[in-house]
PDB file of C-alpha atoms and ligand atoms in Angstrom:
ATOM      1  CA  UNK A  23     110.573 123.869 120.702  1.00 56.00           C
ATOM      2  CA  UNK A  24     113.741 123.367 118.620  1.00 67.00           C
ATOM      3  CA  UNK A  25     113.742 121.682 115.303  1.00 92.00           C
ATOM      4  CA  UNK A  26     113.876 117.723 115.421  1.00 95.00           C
ATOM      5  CA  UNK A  27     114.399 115.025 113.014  1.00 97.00           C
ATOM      6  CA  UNK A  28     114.504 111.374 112.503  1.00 98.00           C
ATOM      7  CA  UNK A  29     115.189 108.948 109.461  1.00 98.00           C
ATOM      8  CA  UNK A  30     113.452 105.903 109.576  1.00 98.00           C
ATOM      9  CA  UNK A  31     115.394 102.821 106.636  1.00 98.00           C
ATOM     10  CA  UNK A  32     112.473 101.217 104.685  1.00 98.00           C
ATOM     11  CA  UNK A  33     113.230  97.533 102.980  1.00 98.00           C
ATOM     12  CA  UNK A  34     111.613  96.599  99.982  1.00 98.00           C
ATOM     13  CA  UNK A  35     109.471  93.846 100.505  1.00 98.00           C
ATOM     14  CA  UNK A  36     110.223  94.021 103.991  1.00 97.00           C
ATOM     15  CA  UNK A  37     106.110  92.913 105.247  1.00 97.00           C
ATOM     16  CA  UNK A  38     107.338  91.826 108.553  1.00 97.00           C
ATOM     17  CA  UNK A  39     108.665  95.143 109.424  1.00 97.00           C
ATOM     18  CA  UNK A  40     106.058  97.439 107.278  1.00 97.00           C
ATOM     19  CA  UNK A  41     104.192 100.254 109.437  1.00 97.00           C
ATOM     20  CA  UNK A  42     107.090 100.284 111.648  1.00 98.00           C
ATOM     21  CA  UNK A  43     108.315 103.851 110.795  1.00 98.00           C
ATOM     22  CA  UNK A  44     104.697 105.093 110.400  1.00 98.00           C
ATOM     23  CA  UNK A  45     104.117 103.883 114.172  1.00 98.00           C
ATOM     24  CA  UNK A  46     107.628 105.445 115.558  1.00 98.00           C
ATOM     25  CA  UNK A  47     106.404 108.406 113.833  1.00 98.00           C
ATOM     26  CA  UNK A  48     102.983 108.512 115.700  1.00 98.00           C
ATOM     27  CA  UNK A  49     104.599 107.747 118.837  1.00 98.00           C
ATOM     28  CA  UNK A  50     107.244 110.667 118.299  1.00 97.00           C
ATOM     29  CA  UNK A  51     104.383 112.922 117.793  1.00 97.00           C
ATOM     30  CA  UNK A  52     102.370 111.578 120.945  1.00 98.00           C
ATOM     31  CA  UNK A  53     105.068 112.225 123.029  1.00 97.00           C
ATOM     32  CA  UNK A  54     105.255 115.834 121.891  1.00 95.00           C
ATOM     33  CA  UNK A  55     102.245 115.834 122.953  1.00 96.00           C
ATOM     34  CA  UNK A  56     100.635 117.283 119.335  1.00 96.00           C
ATOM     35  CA  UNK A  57      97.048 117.998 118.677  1.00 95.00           C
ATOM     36  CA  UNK A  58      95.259 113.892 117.687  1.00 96.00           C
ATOM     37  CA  UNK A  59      94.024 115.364 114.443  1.00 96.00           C
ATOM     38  CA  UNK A  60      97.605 116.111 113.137  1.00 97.00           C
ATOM     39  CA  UNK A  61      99.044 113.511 114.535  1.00 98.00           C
ATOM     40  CA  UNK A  62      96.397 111.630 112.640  1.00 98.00           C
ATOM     41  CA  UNK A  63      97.361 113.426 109.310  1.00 98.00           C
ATOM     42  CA  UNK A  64     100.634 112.434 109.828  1.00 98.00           C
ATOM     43  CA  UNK A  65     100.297 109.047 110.538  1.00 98.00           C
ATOM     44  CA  UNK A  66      98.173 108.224 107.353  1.00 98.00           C
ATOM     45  CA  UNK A  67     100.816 110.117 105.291  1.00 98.00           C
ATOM     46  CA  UNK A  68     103.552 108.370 106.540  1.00 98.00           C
ATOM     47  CA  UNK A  69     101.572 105.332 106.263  1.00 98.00           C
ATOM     48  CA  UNK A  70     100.635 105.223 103.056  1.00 98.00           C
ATOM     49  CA  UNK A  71     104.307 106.610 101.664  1.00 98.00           C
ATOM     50  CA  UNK A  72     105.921 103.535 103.917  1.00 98.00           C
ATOM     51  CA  UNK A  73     104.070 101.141 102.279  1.00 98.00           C
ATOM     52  CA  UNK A  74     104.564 102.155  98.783  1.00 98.00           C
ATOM     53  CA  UNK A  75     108.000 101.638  99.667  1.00 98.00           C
ATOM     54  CA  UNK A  76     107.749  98.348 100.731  1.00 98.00           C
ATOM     55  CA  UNK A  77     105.383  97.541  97.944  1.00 98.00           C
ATOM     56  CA  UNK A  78     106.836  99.283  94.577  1.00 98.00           C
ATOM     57  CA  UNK A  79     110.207 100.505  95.241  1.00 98.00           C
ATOM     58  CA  UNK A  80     113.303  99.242  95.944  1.00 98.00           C
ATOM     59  CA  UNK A  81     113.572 100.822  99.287  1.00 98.00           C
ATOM     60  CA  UNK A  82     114.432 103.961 100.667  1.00 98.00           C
ATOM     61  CA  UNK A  83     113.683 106.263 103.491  1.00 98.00           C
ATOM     62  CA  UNK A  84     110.685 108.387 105.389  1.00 98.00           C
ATOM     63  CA  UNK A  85     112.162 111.073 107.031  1.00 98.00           C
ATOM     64  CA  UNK A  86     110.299 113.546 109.521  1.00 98.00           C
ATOM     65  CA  UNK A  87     111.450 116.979 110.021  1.00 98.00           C
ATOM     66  CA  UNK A  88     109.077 119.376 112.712  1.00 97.00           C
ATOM     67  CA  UNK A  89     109.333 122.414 113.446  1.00 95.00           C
ATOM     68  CA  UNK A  90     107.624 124.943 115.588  1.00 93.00           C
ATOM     69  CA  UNK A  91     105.339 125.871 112.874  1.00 95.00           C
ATOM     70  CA  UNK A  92     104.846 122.352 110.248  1.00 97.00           C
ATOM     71  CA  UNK A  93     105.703 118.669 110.285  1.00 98.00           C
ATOM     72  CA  UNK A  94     107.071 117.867 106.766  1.00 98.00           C
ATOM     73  CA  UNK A  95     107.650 113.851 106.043  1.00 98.00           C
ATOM     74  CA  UNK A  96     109.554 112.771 103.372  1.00 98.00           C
ATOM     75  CA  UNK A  97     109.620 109.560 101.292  1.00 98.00           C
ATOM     76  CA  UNK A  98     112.746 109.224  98.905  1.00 98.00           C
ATOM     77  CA  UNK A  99     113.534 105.683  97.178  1.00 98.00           C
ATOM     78  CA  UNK A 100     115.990 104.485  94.831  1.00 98.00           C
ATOM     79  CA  UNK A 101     113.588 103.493  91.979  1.00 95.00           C
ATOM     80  CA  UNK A 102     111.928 102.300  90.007  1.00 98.00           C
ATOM     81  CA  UNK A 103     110.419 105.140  89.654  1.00 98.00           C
ATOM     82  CA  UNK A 104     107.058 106.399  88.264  1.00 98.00           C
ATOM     83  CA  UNK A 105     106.182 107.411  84.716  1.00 97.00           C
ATOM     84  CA  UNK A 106     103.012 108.792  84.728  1.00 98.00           C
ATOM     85  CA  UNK A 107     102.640 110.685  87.669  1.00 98.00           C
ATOM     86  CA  UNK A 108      99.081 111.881  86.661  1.00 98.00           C
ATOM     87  CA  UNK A 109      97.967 108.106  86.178  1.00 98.00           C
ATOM     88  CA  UNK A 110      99.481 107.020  89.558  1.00 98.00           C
ATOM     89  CA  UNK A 111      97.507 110.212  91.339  1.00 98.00           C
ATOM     90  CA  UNK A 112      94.401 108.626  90.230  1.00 98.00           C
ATOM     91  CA  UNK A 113      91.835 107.406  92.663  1.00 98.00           C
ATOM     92  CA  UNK A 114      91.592 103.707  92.257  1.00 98.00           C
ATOM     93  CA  UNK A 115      94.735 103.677  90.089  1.00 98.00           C
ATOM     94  CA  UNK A 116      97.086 100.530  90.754  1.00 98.00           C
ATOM     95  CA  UNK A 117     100.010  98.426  89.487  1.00 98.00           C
ATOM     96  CA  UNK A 118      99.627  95.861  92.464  1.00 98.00           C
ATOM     97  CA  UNK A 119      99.882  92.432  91.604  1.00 97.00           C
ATOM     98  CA  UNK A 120      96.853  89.910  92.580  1.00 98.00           C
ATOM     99  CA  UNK A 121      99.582  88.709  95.646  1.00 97.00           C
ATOM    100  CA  UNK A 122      99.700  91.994  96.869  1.00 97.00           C
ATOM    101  CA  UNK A 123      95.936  92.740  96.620  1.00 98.00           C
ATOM    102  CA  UNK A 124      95.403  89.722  98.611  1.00 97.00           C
ATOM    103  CA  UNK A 125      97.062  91.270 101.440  1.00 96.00           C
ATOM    104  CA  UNK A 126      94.869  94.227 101.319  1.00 97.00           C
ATOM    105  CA  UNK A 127      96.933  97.131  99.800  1.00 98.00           C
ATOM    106  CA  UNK A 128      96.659  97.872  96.178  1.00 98.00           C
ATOM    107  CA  UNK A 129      93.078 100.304  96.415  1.00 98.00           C
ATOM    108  CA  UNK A 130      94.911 102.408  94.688  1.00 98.00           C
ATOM    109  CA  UNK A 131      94.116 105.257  97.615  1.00 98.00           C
ATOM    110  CA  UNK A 132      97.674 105.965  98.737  1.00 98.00           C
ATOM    111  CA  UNK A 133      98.804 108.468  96.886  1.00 98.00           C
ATOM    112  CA  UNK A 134      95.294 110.691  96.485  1.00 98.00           C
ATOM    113  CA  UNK A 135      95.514 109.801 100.543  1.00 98.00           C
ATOM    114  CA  UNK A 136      98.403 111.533 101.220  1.00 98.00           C
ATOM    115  CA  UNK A 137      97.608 114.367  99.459  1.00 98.00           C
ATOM    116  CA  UNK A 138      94.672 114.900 100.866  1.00 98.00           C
ATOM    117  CA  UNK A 139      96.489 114.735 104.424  1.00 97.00           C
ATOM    118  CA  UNK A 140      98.776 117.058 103.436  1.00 98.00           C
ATOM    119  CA  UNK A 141      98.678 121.356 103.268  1.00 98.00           C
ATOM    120  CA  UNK A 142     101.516 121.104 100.501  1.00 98.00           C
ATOM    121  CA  UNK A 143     102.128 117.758  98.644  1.00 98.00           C
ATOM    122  CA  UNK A 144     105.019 117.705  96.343  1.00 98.00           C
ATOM    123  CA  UNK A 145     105.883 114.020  93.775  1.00 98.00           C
ATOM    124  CA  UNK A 146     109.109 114.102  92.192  1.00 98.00           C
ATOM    125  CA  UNK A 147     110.089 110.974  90.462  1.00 98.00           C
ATOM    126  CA  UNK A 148     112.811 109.920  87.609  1.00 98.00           C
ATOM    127  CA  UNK A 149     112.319 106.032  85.711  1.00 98.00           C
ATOM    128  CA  UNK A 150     115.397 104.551  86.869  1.00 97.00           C
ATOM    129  CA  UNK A 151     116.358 106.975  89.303  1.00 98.00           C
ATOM    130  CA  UNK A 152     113.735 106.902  92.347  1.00 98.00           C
ATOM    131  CA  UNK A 153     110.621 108.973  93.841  1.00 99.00           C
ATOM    132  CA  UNK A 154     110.488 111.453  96.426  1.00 99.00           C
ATOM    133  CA  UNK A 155     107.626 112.403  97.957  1.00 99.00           C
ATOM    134  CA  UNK A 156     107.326 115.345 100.390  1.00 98.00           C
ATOM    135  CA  UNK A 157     103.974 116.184 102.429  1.00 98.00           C
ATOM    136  CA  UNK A 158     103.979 119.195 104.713  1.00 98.00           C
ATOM    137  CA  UNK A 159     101.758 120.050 107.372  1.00 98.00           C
ATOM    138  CA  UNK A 160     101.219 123.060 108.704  1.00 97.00           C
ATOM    139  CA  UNK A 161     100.448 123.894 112.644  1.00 96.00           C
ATOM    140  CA  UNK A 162      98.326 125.876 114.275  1.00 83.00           C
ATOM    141  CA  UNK A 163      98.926 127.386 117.586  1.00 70.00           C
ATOM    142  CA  UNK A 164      98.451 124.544 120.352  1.00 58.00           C
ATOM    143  CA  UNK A 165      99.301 122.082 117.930  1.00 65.00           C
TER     144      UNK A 165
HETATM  145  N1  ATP B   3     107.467 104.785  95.480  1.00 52.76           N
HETATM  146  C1  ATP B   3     106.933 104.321  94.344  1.00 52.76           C
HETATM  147  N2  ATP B   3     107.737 103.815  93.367  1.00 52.76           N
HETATM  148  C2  ATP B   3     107.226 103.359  92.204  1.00 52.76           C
HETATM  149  N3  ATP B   3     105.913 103.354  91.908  1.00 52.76           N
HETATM  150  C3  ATP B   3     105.061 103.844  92.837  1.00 52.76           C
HETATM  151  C4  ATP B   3     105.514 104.354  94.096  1.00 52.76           C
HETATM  152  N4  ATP B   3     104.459 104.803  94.788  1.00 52.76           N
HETATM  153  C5  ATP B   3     103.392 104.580  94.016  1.00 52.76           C
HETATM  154  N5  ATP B   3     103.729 104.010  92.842  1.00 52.76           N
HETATM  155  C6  ATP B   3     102.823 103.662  91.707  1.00 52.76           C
HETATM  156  O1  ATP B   3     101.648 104.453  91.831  1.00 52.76           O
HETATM  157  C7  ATP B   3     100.506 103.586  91.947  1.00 52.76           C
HETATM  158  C8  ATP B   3      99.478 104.244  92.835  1.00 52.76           C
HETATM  159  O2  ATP B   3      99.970 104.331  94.179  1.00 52.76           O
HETATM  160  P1  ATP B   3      98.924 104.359  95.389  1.00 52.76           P
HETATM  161  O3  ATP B   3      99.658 104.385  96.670  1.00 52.76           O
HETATM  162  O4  ATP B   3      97.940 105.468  95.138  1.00 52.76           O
HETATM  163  O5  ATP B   3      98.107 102.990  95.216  1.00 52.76           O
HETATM  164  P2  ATP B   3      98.566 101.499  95.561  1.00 52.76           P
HETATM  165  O6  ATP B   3      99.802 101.520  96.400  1.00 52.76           O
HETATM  166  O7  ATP B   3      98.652 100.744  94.298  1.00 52.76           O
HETATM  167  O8  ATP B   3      97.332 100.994  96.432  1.00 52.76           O
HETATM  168  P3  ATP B   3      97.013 101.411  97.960  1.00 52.76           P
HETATM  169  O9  ATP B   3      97.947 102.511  98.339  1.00 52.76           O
HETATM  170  O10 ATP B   3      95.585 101.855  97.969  1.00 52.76           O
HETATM  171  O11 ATP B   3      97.257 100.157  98.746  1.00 52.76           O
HETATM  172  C9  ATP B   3     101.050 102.263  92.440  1.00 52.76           C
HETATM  173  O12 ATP B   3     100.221 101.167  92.121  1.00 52.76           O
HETATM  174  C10 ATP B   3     102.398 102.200  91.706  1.00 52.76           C
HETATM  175  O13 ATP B   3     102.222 101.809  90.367  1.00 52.76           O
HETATM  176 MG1   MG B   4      99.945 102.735  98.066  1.00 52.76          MG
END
């Protein structure tokens, strides 16, 4: 299998559309015809990152990039940004408003989610500037 990649746009505030990349993702990964527990993995990851997007950025992009031996998915935005990386890691940690809570996100799970999905989980993120988020999973043979 060669290398293969897709970028997926994700609005800000865009609810109508949210999950969208997530589930092209998923289907991407069916049609590969990959193991159900990494697609799994995957999905959750790209999940969660999507809808932090939607809900505290200003928008970006979830990438996937898969090789024959990892699927890597990256989330980059262009802001606001996160100061306190450590705080926003938290388990139950969230800045969601009450509107947003409402709708069922804001548990404050995404982020400790996604690193649990992931082998390697890497947060980079600059106040002003934007967050990127890379998760990478590794494969097994048969995956
Ligand atoms: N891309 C981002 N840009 C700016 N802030 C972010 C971003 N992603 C996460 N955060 C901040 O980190 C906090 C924790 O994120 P996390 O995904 O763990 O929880 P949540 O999105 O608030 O709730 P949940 O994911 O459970 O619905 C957010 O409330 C927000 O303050
Ligand atoms: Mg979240």
């Amino acid at each position: 299998m060669g290398n293969i990649s897709y970028e997926f746009p994700v609005e800000k505030d865009d609810f109508e559309r949210a999950g969208e990349a997530s589930s092209k993702i998923k289907k991407i990964l069916r049609q590969l015809g990959m193991d159900s527990g990494i697609i799994r993995r995957v999905a959750i990851g790209a999940y969660e990152a999507e809808m932090n997007l939607v809900i505290h950025s200003l928008g970006g992009t979830i990438r996937i990039d898969i090789d024959p031996k990892s699927i890597i998915i990256t989330a980059e935005d262009k802001g606001p940004g996160i100061h306190d990386i450590n705080l926003a890691m938290k388990e139950g940690y969230s800045t969601a408003t009450e509107k947003i809570r409402e709708m069922g996100f804001g548990a404050g799970m995404g982020l400790p989610n996604m690193k649990r999905c992931s082998d390697i989980f890497e947060i980079q993120s600059i106040v002003g500037k934007g967050t990127k988020i890379v998760m990478k999973m590794n494969l097994k043979d048969g995956d």
